[in-house]
Amino acid sequence: MSSATIVRVALGAYLLIFFSYLLGPLVVMSLTAFNSAAFPSVSPWACFSFEWFRVLYDDKHIREGIYYSIIIGVGTVILSVSMGLAASIVLTQIWPRLRSTYYTLIIAPILIPGVVLGISTLVFWDRVGKFLGATDGSFLHDLFHNGIFLTILGQSAFIASYAMLVFVARLQRFDPGLTEAALDLGASHTQAFRKILLPFMRPAIASASVLAFLASFENYNTTTFTIIDYKTLTTVLAQKVRLGINPSISSLAFIIIVLTIFAALAFEASQRNRQRKEAIKQGKQKSGSKGFLPSFMRGNPAAILFVLLACVVIVMISVANSYSAKECKVRVREARQIEIQQRIDALKKARAAKELANPGQSQAPATGDKPANAPSGAFGNVFDPNNLTDETQEKETPGGSGAFGNVFDPTNLNNDE
Amino acid sequence: MSSGVAVDLENLWIRFGDFVAVRDANVAINGGDFFSFLGPSGCGKTTILRSVSGFLEPSEGTVRIGGRDMAGIGPNKRPTALIFQNLALFPLMKVWENISFSMEVAGVSAGERRKRADELLDMIALEGQGDKMPSELSGGQKQRVAIARALCANPDVLLLDEPLSALDLKLRQHMRTELREIQQRVGITFIYITHDQGEALTMSDNVAVMKGGVIDQIDTGHDIYDHPATPFVASFVGETNVFRGKISRIDGNQALISTNRSGDLLARITPTQVGKMSVGDDAMMFIRPEALQLGEADASAKTTISAGTVNEEFEGNSFSVFLEGDGGKSIKMSVPNVGQDNISVRGKDLSLHYDANNAIMMPAGELASD
Ligand SMILES: Nc1ncnc2c1ncn2[C@@H]1O[C@H](COP(=O)(O)OP(=O)(O)OP(=O)(O)O)[C@@H](O)[C@H]1O
Ligand SMILES: [Mg+2]
């Protein structure tokens, strides 16, 4: 084997490991969304099912969380993009000697922990309210203690810096001569900004908006302090995980992943399409029809993938509407019950034998933690990781005591149908 | 001349921190003139233009346009239009939108703007190309669009910052004529900046020659070529041979210089220096290659140079003959090619003579380094 082959094999192995490390968890998580088992799992595969999407859809908290996340995201985009744009323009105008100090100052929020930003936002606006003499119940007091208002401000404090970095990169390629030319032709400063600089910045504004929205949507550290009595998707999820996880969260993750891939492919496809059109315009590429694909997919793997993915999703949705996992679940439950019955019998036998041999001991470690993995509908969600601590407790839980929090989980009801 | 608007610079100083970019410039530009600033790179030409268009406030002195002091008046309020060194066409606007930008910001309707843009496109011979993007134009076409865009603003003064420097020779020559024609047609004042002396000489009514922030001479192209005021102007504009030495005699407006290698040589004193030079001064004498002729003059005339030839070059319309000169620099003589055989002179000693009126004497000074 030549050294080149070794290098190539090693590189392939490395890439394989690298990508499984990156994407493996996502794939596993996506699969758990389709397993009817109550605890997110893949290996004891119960039934293929879409029920967790239903559960997700019926979950009022998650719906509200998404709703507020979007409102806050939009607010943050508006605020942080305008602040970032202003900050980046100031950077190009400021005296060169002050420039690096200003730059450091303006990107400092990125380096400050989100927790600190959250707490200080809370405290600062409370102070501002006090300073302005806002009394309890007045409009200002309510505003400064409003979770949405504070979260938008708190998140924008550092997202504006991200946006500014995007703008600075674009502004570096701006020819200030263009603004001068506009002024020279009689434009006011406002007109020069609106007609020359703003159109030039449009692509950067678009990408900064996407960036800002995503950063806002996924933010937890700051939000958890500023959100007060409202909720966002992240705070709802955090609460859920604390109380016990179920695959409806996997299904949410799956939807987010699919949307992300969709958006990325659509963007890539449109980019390639634009490039291709430009190439044709410049006569570098023949536009002659070749192959059987419609023109916008030709030489555009992203577009092809995009269309394929769209087909898969459509098929999935229609299958979900007609397919029911009921039969399968009944079968699985019966199988499970039989198995559990056998175990209980075995356990009883073992205990009886032990008690005969050693009357002092009442516990049989023989059960192991096997039942924890048993995603039987009858047992609901009780076997979440927090509960795996004590054998005795485990035995008591089938009732779903309040102490373990899972009683409120809507999935419990669904599973038992 | 026509009724254009005059531009005056009075005692203009422009400093960037401690650096003086323009030093005490005094320029009076007649209305309707084609006026050029000529000078090497970095001498402050753009800086002067920016102070006229309003992007720079002078550190001292006054800029007047049409007699009006422009202090405190922004670039968008001045009756000037600037054609930038890099053109600065708006890349995201179509050609016609570029051209009519000044009307757009004045609030003129799209239909009217389009009409005016099409008229201007006709004028610059780009009819029907209004819907292209600037990136789809050739260099010369961009050039013309920039001119049309500036003219569309109906300026009283058009400022052009080396607009032809990016073009190839053929196109440059073509655009020179075209610019001059446009200027004569619209009759407004053109202030043109260039480091190309050919451009300045062919197009301008008047030329200011600059060096290191200082204006050395303002004159017609002809006078600048024939009567340079300083050694810098003499050596920067056109080709010339320099002889250094000390003045040994002064005779009215003529002076005799004693050089190391070529002996005593007689020349006319440049007009601005007549009466100001005295015997024993360090001086420089300049003779253009085309003013030298083969053959010896009368010994008493003191206008003969004898030297060995070093090299000769064929240049199509002329031959250049190089002779040994002072300080390793050769003396260049230009012989028109009128069909005679190659005057094979290499290695021979030659005698050249000239008319004392075609040689210029002035106090020694800084030369243009080339
Ligand atoms: N904003 C500025 N700050 C500091 N120095 C400057 C500034 N603008 C110009 N200068 C200096 O002033 C001098 C003249 O510059 P200017 O741009 O007027 O040259 P120019 O004659 O137009 O040269 P070119 O032919 O290369 O365009 C240069 O030495 C330049 O470094
Ligand atoms: Mg310049």
PDB file of C-alpha atoms in Angstrom, chain A residues 73-220:
ATOM      1  CA  GLY A  73     -36.747  37.366  17.825  1.00  0.00           C
ATOM      2  CA  VAL A  74     -38.381  39.931  15.544  1.00  0.00           C
ATOM      3  CA  GLY A  75     -37.957  42.679  18.129  1.00  0.00           C
ATOM      4  CA  THR A  76     -34.332  41.739  18.631  1.00  0.00           C
ATOM      5  CA  VAL A  77     -33.684  41.698  14.888  1.00  0.00           C
ATOM      6  CA  ILE A  78     -35.093  45.198  14.479  1.00  0.00           C
ATOM      7  CA  LEU A  79     -33.268  46.622  17.470  1.00  0.00           C
ATOM      8  CA  SER A  80     -29.914  44.894  17.080  1.00  0.00           C
ATOM      9  CA  VAL A  81     -29.663  45.324  13.318  1.00  0.00           C
ATOM     10  CA  SER A  82     -30.277  49.051  13.562  1.00  0.00           C
ATOM     11  CA  MET A  83     -27.907  49.431  16.506  1.00  0.00           C
ATOM     12  CA  GLY A  84     -25.269  47.298  14.789  1.00  0.00           C
ATOM     13  CA  LEU A  85     -25.563  49.262  11.561  1.00  0.00           C
ATOM     14  CA  ALA A  86     -25.254  52.571  13.382  1.00  0.00           C
ATOM     15  CA  ALA A  87     -22.287  51.305  15.386  1.00  0.00           C
ATOM     16  CA  SER A  88     -20.476  50.055  12.295  1.00  0.00           C
ATOM     17  CA  ILE A  89     -21.007  53.313  10.428  1.00  0.00           C
ATOM     18  CA  VAL A  90     -19.691  55.278  13.380  1.00  0.00           C
ATOM     19  CA  LEU A  91     -16.643  53.020  13.293  1.00  0.00           C
ATOM     20  CA  THR A  92     -15.861  54.138   9.751  1.00  0.00           C
ATOM     21  CA  GLN A  93     -16.396  57.814  10.561  1.00  0.00           C
ATOM     22  CA  ILE A  94     -14.683  58.099  13.924  1.00  0.00           C
ATOM     23  CA  TRP A  95     -11.207  59.631  14.277  1.00  0.00           C
ATOM     24  CA  PRO A  96      -8.661  56.963  13.418  1.00  0.00           C
ATOM     25  CA  ARG A  97      -6.984  57.356  16.793  1.00  0.00           C
ATOM     26  CA  LEU A  98     -10.159  56.462  18.670  1.00  0.00           C
ATOM     27  CA  ARG A  99     -11.084  53.644  16.343  1.00  0.00           C
ATOM     28  CA  SER A 100      -9.553  50.663  18.141  1.00  0.00           C
ATOM     29  CA  THR A 101     -10.783  51.806  21.556  1.00  0.00           C
ATOM     30  CA  TYR A 102     -14.266  52.246  20.165  1.00  0.00           C
ATOM     31  CA  TYR A 103     -14.111  48.855  18.507  1.00  0.00           C
ATOM     32  CA  THR A 104     -13.087  47.122  21.733  1.00  0.00           C
ATOM     33  CA  LEU A 105     -15.846  48.893  23.607  1.00  0.00           C
ATOM     34  CA  ILE A 106     -18.511  48.004  21.133  1.00  0.00           C
ATOM     35  CA  ILE A 107     -17.731  44.298  20.902  1.00  0.00           C
ATOM     36  CA  ALA A 108     -17.225  43.893  24.633  1.00  0.00           C
ATOM     37  CA  PRO A 109     -20.820  42.621  25.114  1.00  0.00           C
ATOM     38  CA  ILE A 110     -19.892  39.501  23.160  1.00  0.00           C
ATOM     39  CA  LEU A 111     -17.278  38.695  25.784  1.00  0.00           C
ATOM     40  CA  ILE A 112     -19.548  39.361  28.764  1.00  0.00           C
ATOM     41  CA  PRO A 113     -21.329  36.230  30.015  1.00  0.00           C
ATOM     42  CA  GLY A 114     -24.993  36.167  29.021  1.00  0.00           C
ATOM     43  CA  VAL A 115     -25.968  35.622  32.624  1.00  0.00           C
ATOM     44  CA  VAL A 116     -24.368  38.905  33.617  1.00  0.00           C
ATOM     45  CA  LEU A 117     -26.122  40.693  30.775  1.00  0.00           C
ATOM     46  CA  GLY A 118     -29.432  39.222  31.854  1.00  0.00           C
ATOM     47  CA  ILE A 119     -29.107  40.207  35.482  1.00  0.00           C
ATOM     48  CA  SER A 120     -27.769  43.662  34.711  1.00  0.00           C
ATOM     49  CA  THR A 121     -30.582  44.324  32.233  1.00  0.00           C
ATOM     50  CA  LEU A 122     -33.055  43.434  34.909  1.00  0.00           C
ATOM     51  CA  VAL A 123     -31.409  45.609  37.543  1.00  0.00           C
ATOM     52  CA  PHE A 124     -30.661  48.500  35.218  1.00  0.00           C
ATOM     53  CA  TRP A 125     -34.200  48.980  33.936  1.00  0.00           C
ATOM     54  CA  ASP A 126     -35.594  48.580  37.396  1.00  0.00           C
ATOM     55  CA  ARG A 127     -33.289  51.440  38.448  1.00  0.00           C
ATOM     56  CA  VAL A 128     -34.255  53.476  35.424  1.00  0.00           C
ATOM     57  CA  GLY A 129     -37.885  53.002  36.350  1.00  0.00           C
ATOM     58  CA  LYS A 130     -37.193  54.108  39.921  1.00  0.00           C
ATOM     59  CA  PHE A 131     -35.170  57.064  38.688  1.00  0.00           C
ATOM     60  CA  LEU A 132     -37.999  58.197  36.434  1.00  0.00           C
ATOM     61  CA  GLY A 133     -40.312  57.888  39.387  1.00  0.00           C
ATOM     62  CA  ALA A 134     -42.419  55.106  37.913  1.00  0.00           C
ATOM     63  CA  THR A 135     -44.803  53.924  40.598  1.00  0.00           C
ATOM     64  CA  ASP A 136     -46.225  50.434  40.842  1.00  0.00           C
ATOM     65  CA  GLY A 137     -48.885  49.904  38.230  1.00  0.00           C
ATOM     66  CA  SER A 138     -47.872  52.875  36.098  1.00  0.00           C
ATOM     67  CA  PHE A 139     -47.170  52.300  32.436  1.00  0.00           C
ATOM     68  CA  LEU A 140     -43.405  52.842  32.750  1.00  0.00           C
ATOM     69  CA  HIS A 141     -43.147  50.502  35.707  1.00  0.00           C
ATOM     70  CA  ASP A 142     -45.001  47.808  33.806  1.00  0.00           C
ATOM     71  CA  LEU A 143     -42.843  48.349  30.752  1.00  0.00           C
ATOM     72  CA  PHE A 144     -39.604  48.091  32.672  1.00  0.00           C
ATOM     73  CA  HIS A 145     -40.770  44.898  34.309  1.00  0.00           C
ATOM     74  CA  ASN A 146     -42.168  43.384  31.128  1.00  0.00           C
ATOM     75  CA  GLY A 147     -40.414  40.178  30.187  1.00  0.00           C
ATOM     76  CA  ILE A 148     -40.657  40.729  26.426  1.00  0.00           C
ATOM     77  CA  PHE A 149     -39.351  44.286  26.597  1.00  0.00           C
ATOM     78  CA  LEU A 150     -36.464  43.353  28.873  1.00  0.00           C
ATOM     79  CA  THR A 151     -35.562  40.241  26.894  1.00  0.00           C
ATOM     80  CA  ILE A 152     -35.408  42.182  23.631  1.00  0.00           C
ATOM     81  CA  LEU A 153     -33.145  44.758  25.262  1.00  0.00           C
ATOM     82  CA  GLY A 154     -31.011  42.195  27.027  1.00  0.00           C
ATOM     83  CA  GLN A 155     -30.486  40.054  23.946  1.00  0.00           C
ATOM     84  CA  SER A 156     -29.898  43.032  21.677  1.00  0.00           C
ATOM     85  CA  ALA A 157     -27.145  44.186  24.000  1.00  0.00           C
ATOM     86  CA  PHE A 158     -24.853  41.516  22.646  1.00  0.00           C
ATOM     87  CA  ILE A 159     -26.564  40.472  19.394  1.00  0.00           C
ATOM     88  CA  ALA A 160     -26.063  44.034  18.148  1.00  0.00           C
ATOM     89  CA  SER A 161     -22.331  43.400  18.418  1.00  0.00           C
ATOM     90  CA  TYR A 162     -22.619  40.300  16.249  1.00  0.00           C
ATOM     91  CA  ALA A 163     -24.611  42.286  13.719  1.00  0.00           C
ATOM     92  CA  MET A 164     -21.982  45.004  13.803  1.00  0.00           C
ATOM     93  CA  LEU A 165     -19.244  42.504  12.952  1.00  0.00           C
ATOM     94  CA  VAL A 166     -21.228  41.459   9.883  1.00  0.00           C
ATOM     95  CA  PHE A 167     -21.691  45.092   8.853  1.00  0.00           C
ATOM     96  CA  VAL A 168     -18.073  46.041   9.427  1.00  0.00           C
ATOM     97  CA  ALA A 169     -16.977  43.245   7.114  1.00  0.00           C
ATOM     98  CA  ARG A 170     -19.247  44.554   4.376  1.00  0.00           C
ATOM     99  CA  LEU A 171     -18.464  48.210   5.013  1.00  0.00           C
ATOM    100  CA  GLN A 172     -14.782  47.547   4.510  1.00  0.00           C
ATOM    101  CA  ARG A 173     -15.571  46.910   0.891  1.00  0.00           C
ATOM    102  CA  PHE A 174     -17.610  50.087   0.535  1.00  0.00           C
ATOM    103  CA  ASP A 175     -16.007  52.847  -1.470  1.00  0.00           C
ATOM    104  CA  PRO A 176     -16.604  56.067   0.497  1.00  0.00           C
ATOM    105  CA  GLY A 177     -16.086  57.794  -2.835  1.00  0.00           C
ATOM    106  CA  LEU A 178     -19.612  56.678  -3.738  1.00  0.00           C
ATOM    107  CA  THR A 179     -21.096  58.679  -0.896  1.00  0.00           C
ATOM    108  CA  GLU A 180     -18.965  61.627  -1.902  1.00  0.00           C
ATOM    109  CA  ALA A 181     -20.108  61.274  -5.482  1.00  0.00           C
ATOM    110  CA  ALA A 182     -23.728  61.316  -4.321  1.00  0.00           C
ATOM    111  CA  LEU A 183     -23.143  64.413  -2.206  1.00  0.00           C
ATOM    112  CA  ASP A 184     -21.333  66.064  -5.069  1.00  0.00           C
ATOM    113  CA  LEU A 185     -24.362  65.468  -7.279  1.00  0.00           C
ATOM    114  CA  GLY A 186     -26.545  67.337  -4.829  1.00  0.00           C
ATOM    115  CA  ALA A 187     -27.797  64.555  -2.541  1.00  0.00           C
ATOM    116  CA  SER A 188     -28.333  65.368   1.112  1.00  0.00           C
ATOM    117  CA  HIS A 189     -26.589  63.172   3.665  1.00  0.00           C
ATOM    118  CA  THR A 190     -29.851  61.338   4.296  1.00  0.00           C
ATOM    119  CA  GLN A 191     -30.354  60.719   0.592  1.00  0.00           C
ATOM    120  CA  ALA A 192     -26.789  59.506   0.188  1.00  0.00           C
ATOM    121  CA  PHE A 193     -27.339  57.091   3.061  1.00  0.00           C
ATOM    122  CA  ARG A 194     -30.675  55.830   1.781  1.00  0.00           C
ATOM    123  CA  LYS A 195     -29.854  55.581  -1.900  1.00  0.00           C
ATOM    124  CA  ILE A 196     -26.202  54.551  -1.837  1.00  0.00           C
ATOM    125  CA  LEU A 197     -25.082  53.022   1.442  1.00  0.00           C
ATOM    126  CA  LEU A 198     -28.269  51.200   2.397  1.00  0.00           C
ATOM    127  CA  PRO A 199     -28.681  49.326  -0.915  1.00  0.00           C
ATOM    128  CA  PHE A 200     -25.035  48.339  -0.693  1.00  0.00           C
ATOM    129  CA  MET A 201     -25.568  47.016   2.832  1.00  0.00           C
ATOM    130  CA  ARG A 202     -28.731  45.090   1.954  1.00  0.00           C
ATOM    131  CA  PRO A 203     -27.120  41.622   1.730  1.00  0.00           C
ATOM    132  CA  ALA A 204     -25.338  42.227   5.025  1.00  0.00           C
ATOM    133  CA  ILE A 205     -28.587  43.404   6.605  1.00  0.00           C
ATOM    134  CA  ALA A 206     -30.253  40.201   5.449  1.00  0.00           C
ATOM    135  CA  SER A 207     -27.564  37.951   6.863  1.00  0.00           C
ATOM    136  CA  ALA A 208     -27.309  39.965  10.073  1.00  0.00           C
ATOM    137  CA  SER A 209     -31.084  39.641  10.485  1.00  0.00           C
ATOM    138  CA  VAL A 210     -30.963  35.871  10.105  1.00  0.00           C
ATOM    139  CA  LEU A 211     -28.031  35.689  12.483  1.00  0.00           C
ATOM    140  CA  ALA A 212     -29.743  37.940  15.025  1.00  0.00           C
ATOM    141  CA  PHE A 213     -32.979  35.982  14.836  1.00  0.00           C
ATOM    142  CA  LEU A 214     -31.253  32.648  15.342  1.00  0.00           C
ATOM    143  CA  ALA A 215     -29.128  34.004  18.170  1.00  0.00           C
ATOM    144  CA  SER A 216     -32.238  35.375  19.840  1.00  0.00           C
ATOM    145  CA  PHE A 217     -34.270  32.234  19.231  1.00  0.00           C
ATOM    146  CA  GLU A 218     -31.723  29.944  20.843  1.00  0.00           C
ATOM    147  CA  ASN A 219     -30.660  32.257  23.642  1.00  0.00           C
ATOM    148  CA  TYR A 220     -31.161  30.960  27.160  1.00  0.00           C
TER     149      TYR A 220
END
